[in-house]
PDB file of C-alpha atoms in Angstrom:
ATOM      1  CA  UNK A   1      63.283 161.103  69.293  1.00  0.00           C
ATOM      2  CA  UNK A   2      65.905 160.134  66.913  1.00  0.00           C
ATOM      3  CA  UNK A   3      68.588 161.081  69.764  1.00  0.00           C
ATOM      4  CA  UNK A   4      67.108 159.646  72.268  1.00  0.00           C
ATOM      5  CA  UNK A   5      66.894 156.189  70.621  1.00  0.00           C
ATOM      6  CA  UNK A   6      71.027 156.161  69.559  1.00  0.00           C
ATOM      7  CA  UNK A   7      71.262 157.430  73.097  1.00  0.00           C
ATOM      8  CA  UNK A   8      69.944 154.467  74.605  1.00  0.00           C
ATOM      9  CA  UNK A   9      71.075 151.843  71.935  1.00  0.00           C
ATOM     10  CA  UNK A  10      74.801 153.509  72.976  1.00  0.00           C
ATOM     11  CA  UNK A  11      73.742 152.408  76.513  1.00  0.00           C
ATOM     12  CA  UNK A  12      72.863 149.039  75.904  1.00  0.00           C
ATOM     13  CA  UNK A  13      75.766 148.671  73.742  1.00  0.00           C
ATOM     14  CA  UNK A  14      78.190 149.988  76.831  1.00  0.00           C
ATOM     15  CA  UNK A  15      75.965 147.894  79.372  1.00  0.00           C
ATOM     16  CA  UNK A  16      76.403 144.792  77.212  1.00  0.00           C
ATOM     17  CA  UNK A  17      79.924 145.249  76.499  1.00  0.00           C
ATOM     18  CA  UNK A  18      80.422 145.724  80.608  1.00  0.00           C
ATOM     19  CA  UNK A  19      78.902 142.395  80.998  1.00  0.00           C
ATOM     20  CA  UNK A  20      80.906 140.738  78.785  1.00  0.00           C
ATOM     21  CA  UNK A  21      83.854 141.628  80.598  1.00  0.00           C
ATOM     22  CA  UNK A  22      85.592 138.980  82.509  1.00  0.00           C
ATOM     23  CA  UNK A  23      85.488 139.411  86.176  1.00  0.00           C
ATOM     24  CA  UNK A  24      88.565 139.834  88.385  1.00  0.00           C
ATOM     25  CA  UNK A  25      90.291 136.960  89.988  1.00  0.00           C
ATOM     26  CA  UNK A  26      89.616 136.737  93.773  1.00  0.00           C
ATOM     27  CA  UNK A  27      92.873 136.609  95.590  1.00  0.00           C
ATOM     28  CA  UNK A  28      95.085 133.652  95.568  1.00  0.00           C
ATOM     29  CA  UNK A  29      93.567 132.879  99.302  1.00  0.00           C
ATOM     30  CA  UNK A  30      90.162 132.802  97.963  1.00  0.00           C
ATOM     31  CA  UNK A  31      90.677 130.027  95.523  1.00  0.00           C
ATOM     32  CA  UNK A  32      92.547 127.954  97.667  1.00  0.00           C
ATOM     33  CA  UNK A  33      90.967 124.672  99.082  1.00  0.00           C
ATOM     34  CA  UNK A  34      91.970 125.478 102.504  1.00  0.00           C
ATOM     35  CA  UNK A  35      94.238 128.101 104.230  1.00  0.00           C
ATOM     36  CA  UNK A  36      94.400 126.748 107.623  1.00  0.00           C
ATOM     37  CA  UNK A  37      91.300 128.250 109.354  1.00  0.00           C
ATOM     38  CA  UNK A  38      93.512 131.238 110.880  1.00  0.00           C
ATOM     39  CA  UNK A  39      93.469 135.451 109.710  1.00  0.00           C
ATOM     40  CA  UNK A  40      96.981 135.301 108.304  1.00  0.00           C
ATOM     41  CA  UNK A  41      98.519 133.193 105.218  1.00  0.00           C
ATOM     42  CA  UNK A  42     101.934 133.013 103.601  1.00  0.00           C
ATOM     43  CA  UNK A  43     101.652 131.508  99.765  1.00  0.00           C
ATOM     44  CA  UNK A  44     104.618 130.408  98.096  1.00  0.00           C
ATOM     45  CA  UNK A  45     103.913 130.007  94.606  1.00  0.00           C
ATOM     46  CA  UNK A  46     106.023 128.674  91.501  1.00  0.00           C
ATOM     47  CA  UNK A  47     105.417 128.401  87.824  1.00  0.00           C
ATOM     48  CA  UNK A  48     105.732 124.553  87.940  1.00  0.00           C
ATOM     49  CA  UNK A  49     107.337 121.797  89.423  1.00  0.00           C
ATOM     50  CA  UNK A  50     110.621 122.655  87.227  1.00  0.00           C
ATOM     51  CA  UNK A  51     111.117 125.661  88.618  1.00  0.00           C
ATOM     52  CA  UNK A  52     113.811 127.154  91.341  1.00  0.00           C
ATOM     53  CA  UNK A  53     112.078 130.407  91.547  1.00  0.00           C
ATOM     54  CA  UNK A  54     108.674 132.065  92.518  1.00  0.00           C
ATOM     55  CA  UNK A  55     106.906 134.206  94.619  1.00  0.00           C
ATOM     56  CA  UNK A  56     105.922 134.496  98.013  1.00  0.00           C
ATOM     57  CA  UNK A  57     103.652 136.332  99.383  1.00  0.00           C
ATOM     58  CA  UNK A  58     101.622 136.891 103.108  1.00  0.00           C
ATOM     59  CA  UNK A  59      98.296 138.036 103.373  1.00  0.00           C
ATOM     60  CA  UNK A  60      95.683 139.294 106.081  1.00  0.00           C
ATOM     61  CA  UNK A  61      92.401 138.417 106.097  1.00  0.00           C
ATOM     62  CA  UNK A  62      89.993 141.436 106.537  1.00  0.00           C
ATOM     63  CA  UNK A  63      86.309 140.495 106.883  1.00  0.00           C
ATOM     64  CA  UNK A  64      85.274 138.150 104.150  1.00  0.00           C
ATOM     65  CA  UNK A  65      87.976 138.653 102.006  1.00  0.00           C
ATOM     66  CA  UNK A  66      92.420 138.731 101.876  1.00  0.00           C
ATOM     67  CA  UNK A  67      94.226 141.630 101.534  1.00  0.00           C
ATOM     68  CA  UNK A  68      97.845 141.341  99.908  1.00  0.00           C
ATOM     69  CA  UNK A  69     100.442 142.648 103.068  1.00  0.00           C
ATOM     70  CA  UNK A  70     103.687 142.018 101.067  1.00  0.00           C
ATOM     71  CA  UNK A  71     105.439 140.097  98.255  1.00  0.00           C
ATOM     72  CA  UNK A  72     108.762 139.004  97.964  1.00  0.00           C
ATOM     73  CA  UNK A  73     110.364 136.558  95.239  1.00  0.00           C
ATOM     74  CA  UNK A  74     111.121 133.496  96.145  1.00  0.00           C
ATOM     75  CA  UNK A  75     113.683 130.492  95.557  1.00  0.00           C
ATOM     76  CA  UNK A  76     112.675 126.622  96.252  1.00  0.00           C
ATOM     77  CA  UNK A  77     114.740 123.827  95.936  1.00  0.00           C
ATOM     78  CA  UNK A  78     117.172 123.113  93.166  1.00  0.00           C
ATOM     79  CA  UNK A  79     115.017 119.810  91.724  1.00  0.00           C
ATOM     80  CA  UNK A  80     112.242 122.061  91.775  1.00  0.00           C
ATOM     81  CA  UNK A  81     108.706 121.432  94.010  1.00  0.00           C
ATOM     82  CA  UNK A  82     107.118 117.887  94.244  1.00  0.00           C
ATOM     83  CA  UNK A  83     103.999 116.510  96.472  1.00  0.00           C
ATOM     84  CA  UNK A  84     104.790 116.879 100.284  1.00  0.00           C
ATOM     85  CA  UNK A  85     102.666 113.407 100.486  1.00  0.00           C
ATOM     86  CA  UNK A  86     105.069 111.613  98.715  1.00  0.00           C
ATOM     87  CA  UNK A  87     108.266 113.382  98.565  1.00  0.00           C
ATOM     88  CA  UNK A  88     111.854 111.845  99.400  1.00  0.00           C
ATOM     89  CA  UNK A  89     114.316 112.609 101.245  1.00  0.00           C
ATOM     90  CA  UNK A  90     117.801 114.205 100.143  1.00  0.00           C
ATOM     91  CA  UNK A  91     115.951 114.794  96.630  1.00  0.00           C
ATOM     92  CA  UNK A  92     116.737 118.798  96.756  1.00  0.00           C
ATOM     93  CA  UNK A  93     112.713 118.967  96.348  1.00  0.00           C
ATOM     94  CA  UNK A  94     110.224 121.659  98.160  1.00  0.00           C
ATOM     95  CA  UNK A  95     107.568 119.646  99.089  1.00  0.00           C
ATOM     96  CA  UNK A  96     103.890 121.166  98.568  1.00  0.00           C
ATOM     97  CA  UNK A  97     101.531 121.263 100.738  1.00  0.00           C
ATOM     98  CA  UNK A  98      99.609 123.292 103.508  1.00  0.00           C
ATOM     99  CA  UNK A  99     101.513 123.667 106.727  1.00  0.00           C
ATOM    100  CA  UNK A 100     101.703 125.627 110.410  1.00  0.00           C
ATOM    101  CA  UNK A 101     104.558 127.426 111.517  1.00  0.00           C
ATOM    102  CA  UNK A 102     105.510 125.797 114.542  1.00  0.00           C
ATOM    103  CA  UNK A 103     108.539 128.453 115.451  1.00  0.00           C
ATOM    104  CA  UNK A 104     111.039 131.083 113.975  1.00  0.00           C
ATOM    105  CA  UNK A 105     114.534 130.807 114.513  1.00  0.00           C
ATOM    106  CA  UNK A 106     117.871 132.387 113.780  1.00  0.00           C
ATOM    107  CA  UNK A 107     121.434 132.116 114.090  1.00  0.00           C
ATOM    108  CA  UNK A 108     120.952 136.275 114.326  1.00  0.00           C
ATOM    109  CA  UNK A 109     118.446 138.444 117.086  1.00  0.00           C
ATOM    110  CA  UNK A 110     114.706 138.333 116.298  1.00  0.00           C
ATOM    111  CA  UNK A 111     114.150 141.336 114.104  1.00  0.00           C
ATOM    112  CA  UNK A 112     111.828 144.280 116.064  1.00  0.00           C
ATOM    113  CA  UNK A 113     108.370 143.684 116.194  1.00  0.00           C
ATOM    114  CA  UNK A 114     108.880 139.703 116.620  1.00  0.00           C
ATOM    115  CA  UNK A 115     105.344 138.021 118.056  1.00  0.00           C
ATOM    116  CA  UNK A 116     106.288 134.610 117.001  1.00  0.00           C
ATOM    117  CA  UNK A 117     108.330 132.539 119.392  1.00  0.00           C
ATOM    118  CA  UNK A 118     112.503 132.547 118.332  1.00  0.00           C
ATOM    119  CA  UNK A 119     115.033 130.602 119.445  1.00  0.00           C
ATOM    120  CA  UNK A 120     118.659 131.357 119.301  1.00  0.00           C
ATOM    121  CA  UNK A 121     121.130 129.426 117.329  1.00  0.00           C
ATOM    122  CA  UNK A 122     124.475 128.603 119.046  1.00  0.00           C
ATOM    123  CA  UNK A 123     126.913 125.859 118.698  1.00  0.00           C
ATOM    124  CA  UNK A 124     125.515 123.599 119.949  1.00  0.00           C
ATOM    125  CA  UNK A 125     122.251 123.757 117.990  1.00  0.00           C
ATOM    126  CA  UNK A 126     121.356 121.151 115.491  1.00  0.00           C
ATOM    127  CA  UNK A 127     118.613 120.031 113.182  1.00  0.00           C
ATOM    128  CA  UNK A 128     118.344 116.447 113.286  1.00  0.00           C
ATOM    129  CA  UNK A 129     117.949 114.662 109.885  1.00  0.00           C
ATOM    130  CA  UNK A 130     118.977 110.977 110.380  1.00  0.00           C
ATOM    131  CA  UNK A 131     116.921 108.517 109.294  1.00  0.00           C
ATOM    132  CA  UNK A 132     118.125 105.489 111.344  1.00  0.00           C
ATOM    133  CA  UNK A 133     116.489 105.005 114.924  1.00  0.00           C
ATOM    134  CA  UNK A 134     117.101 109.045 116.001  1.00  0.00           C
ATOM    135  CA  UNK A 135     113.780 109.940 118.543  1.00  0.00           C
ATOM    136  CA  UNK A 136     115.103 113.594 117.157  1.00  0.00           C
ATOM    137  CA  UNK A 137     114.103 113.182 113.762  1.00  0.00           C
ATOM    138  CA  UNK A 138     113.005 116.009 112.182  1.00  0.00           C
ATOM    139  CA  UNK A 139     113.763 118.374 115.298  1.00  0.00           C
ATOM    140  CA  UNK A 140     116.144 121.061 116.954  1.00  0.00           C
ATOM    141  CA  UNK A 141     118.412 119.402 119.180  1.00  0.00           C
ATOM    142  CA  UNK A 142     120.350 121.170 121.609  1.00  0.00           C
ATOM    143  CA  UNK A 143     122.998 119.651 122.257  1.00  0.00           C
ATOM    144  CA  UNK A 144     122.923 116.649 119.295  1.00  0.00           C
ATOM    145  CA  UNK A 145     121.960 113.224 120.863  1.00  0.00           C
ATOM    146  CA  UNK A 146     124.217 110.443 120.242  1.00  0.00           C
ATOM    147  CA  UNK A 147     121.554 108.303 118.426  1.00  0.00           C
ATOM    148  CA  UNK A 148     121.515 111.265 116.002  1.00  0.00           C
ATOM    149  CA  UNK A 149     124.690 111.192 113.465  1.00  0.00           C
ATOM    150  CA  UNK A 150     126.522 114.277 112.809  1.00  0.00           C
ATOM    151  CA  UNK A 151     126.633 113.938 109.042  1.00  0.00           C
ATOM    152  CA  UNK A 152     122.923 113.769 109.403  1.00  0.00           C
ATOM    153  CA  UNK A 153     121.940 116.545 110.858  1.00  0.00           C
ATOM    154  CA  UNK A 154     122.258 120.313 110.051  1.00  0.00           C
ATOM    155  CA  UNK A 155     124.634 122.352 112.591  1.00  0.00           C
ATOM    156  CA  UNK A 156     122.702 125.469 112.321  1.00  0.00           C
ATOM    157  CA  UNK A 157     125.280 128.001 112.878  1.00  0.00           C
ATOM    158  CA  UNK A 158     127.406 126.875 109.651  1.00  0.00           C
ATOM    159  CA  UNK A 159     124.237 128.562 107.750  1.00  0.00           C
ATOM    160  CA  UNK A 160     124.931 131.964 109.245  1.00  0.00           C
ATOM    161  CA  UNK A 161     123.230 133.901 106.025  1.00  0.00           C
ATOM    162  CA  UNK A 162     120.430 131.024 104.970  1.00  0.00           C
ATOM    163  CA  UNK A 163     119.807 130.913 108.543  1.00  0.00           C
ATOM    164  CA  UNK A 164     120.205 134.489 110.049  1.00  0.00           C
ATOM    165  CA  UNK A 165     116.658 134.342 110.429  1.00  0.00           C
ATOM    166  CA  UNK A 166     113.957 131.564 109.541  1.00  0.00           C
ATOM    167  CA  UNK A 167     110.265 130.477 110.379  1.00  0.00           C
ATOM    168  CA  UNK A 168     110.107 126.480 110.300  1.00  0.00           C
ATOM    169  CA  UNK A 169     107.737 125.155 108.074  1.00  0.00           C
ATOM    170  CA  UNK A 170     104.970 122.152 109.678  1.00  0.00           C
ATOM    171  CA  UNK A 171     106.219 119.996 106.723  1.00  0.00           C
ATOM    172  CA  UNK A 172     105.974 116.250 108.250  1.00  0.00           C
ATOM    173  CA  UNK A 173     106.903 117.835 111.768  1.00  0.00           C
ATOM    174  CA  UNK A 174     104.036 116.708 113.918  1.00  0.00           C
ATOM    175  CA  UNK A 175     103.948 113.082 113.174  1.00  0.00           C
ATOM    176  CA  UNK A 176     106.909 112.890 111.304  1.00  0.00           C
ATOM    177  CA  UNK A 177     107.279 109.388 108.780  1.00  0.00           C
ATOM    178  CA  UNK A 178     111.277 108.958 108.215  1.00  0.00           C
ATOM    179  CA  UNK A 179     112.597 108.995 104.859  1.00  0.00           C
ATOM    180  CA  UNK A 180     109.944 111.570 104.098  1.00  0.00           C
ATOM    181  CA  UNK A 181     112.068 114.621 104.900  1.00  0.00           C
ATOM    182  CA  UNK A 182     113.396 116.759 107.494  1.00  0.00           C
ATOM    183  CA  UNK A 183     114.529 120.626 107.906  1.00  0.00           C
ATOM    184  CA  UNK A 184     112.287 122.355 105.740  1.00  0.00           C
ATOM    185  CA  UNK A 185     112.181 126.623 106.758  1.00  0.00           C
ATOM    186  CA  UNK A 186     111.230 129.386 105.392  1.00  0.00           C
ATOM    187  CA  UNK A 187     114.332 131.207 105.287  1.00  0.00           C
ATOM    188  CA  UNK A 188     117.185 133.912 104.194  1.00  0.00           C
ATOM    189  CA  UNK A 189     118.300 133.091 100.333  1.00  0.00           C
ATOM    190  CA  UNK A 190     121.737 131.931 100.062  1.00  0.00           C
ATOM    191  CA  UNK A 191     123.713 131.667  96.757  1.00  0.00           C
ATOM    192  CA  UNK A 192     121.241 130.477  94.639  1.00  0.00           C
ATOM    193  CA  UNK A 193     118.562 127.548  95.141  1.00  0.00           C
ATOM    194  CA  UNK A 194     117.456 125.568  98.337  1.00  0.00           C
ATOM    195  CA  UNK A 195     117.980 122.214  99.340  1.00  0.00           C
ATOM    196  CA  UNK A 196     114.287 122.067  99.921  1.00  0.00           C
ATOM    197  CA  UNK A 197     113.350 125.026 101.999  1.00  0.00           C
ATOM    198  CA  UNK A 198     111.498 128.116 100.684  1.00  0.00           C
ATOM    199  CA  UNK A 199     113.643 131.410 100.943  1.00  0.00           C
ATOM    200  CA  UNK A 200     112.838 135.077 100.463  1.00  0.00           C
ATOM    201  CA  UNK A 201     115.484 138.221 100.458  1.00  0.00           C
ATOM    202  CA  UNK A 202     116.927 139.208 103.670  1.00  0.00           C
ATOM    203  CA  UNK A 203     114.783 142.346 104.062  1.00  0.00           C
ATOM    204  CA  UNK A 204     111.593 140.388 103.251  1.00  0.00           C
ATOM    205  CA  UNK A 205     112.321 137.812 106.037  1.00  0.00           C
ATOM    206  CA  UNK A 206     112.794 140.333 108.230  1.00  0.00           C
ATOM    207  CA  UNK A 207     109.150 142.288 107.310  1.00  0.00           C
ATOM    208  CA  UNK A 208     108.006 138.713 107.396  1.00  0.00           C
ATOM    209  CA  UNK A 209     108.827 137.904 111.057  1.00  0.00           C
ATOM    210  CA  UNK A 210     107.293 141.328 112.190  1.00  0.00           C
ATOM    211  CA  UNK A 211     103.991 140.942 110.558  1.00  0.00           C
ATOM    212  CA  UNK A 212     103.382 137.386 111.224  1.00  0.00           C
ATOM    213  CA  UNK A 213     100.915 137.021 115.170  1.00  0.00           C
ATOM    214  CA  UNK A 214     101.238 133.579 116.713  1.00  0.00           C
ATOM    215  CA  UNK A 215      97.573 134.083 117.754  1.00  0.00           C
ATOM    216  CA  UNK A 216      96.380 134.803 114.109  1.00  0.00           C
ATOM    217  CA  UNK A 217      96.982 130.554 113.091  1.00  0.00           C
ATOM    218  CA  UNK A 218      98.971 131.959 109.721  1.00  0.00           C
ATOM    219  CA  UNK A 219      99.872 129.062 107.933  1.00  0.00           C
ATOM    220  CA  UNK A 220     101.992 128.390 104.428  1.00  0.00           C
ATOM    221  CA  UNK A 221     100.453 127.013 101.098  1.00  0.00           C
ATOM    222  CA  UNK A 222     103.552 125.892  98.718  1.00  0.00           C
ATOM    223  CA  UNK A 223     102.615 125.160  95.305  1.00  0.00           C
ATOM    224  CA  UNK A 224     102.729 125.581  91.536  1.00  0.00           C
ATOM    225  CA  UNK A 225     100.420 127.858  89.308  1.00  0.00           C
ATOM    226  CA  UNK A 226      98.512 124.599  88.004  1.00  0.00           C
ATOM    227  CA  UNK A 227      98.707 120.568  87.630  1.00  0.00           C
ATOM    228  CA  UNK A 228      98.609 118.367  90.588  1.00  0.00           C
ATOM    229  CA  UNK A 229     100.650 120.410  92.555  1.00  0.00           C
ATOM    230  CA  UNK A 230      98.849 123.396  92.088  1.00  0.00           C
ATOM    231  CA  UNK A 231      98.953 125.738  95.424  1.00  0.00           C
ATOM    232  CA  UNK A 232      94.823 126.283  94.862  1.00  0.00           C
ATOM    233  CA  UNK A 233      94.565 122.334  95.652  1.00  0.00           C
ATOM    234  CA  UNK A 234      95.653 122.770  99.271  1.00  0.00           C
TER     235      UNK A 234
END
């Protein structure tokens, strides 16, 4: 009898300790306030809004829950990571937010297995920045308009490693305001951090472009681990 009562006060002991234990944390695309309604997700997370470096990481969504497909770390933009809503201009910030991928692009071939639609960088391919009266604002232009200054806009193919390969990033692309920013990718790391953009190794870019589907909505979250800017707010 004896036994059989430290038997079962052992039991309740184990049960209670199991309770006690903490649950796991649901994945990152769990806690976030919205992912973009589609079955794929790229997060780009960083420390705080100080940092230069992070991790990104894209994720399928399998039934009712995300499933991690690959991690990379990640560089953002030398001033670190502000609020997309109210970020500046030429202020070497990543803004944070929740955006589409409109398009990949790349001074190099789309890398095998490419769904998403790529255009080909060539000389006469820019990325319109200028702020003045330019309808190309915030756009590839091909050739670059006269109302669109040359010192304001990116010539793509003088990027040949940031740019071998890149995904553009929805960041104030649709309805863009001017002053807000332009030119923000997801792209291949250069020498150390962005201007703005988000960048991942080479080799990640690559496995990157080959796993994201057009026709799955994935979308980017970019933000910090907590505060205001924290990625779970978007």
């Amino acid at each position: 009898m004896r036994r059989l009562l430290v038997t079962a006060s052992v039991l309740l002991a184990l049960a209670g300790s199991l309770a006690a234990r903490p649950a796991g944390a649901p994945p990152l695309p769990e806690r976030l306030a919205d992912t973009g309604g589609g079955t794929q997700l790229i997060t780009a997370e960083a420390p705080g809004t100080d940092s230069v470096t992070g991790t990104v990481t894209w994720w399928d969504r399998r039934g009712d829950g995300w499933v991690a497909a690959g991690s990379a770390p990640a560089r953002f933009g030398a001033n670190g990571l502000t609020d997309g809503a109210t970020r500046t201009q030429g202020t070497n910030t990543t803004p944070t937010g929740l955006y589409d991928l409109p398009y990949a692009f790349g001074t190099e071939a789309a890398p095998p297995g490419t769904r998403y639609p790529y255009r080909r960088a060539g000389q006469d391919a820019w990325w319109c920045q200028d702020n003045n009266a330019s309808r190309a604002y915030n756009r590839w232009t091909e050739p670059r308009p006269a109302d669109c200054r040359a010192d304001e806009a990116e010539h793509l193919v003088t990027y040949p490693v940031q740019y071998a390969r890149a995904l553009v990033i929805g960041f104030n692309y649709h309805r863009p305001v001017r002053g807000r920013g332009a030119g923000i990718f997801l792209h291949v790391n250069g020498k150390g951090a962005t201007a703005g953009c988000v960048s991942v190794p080479a080799a990640a870019m690559d496995r990157i472009l080959a796993w994201a589907d057009p026709s799955r909505s994935p979308h980017i979250a970019v933000g910090t681990a907590s505060g205001p800017t924290a990625i779970t707010r978007y």
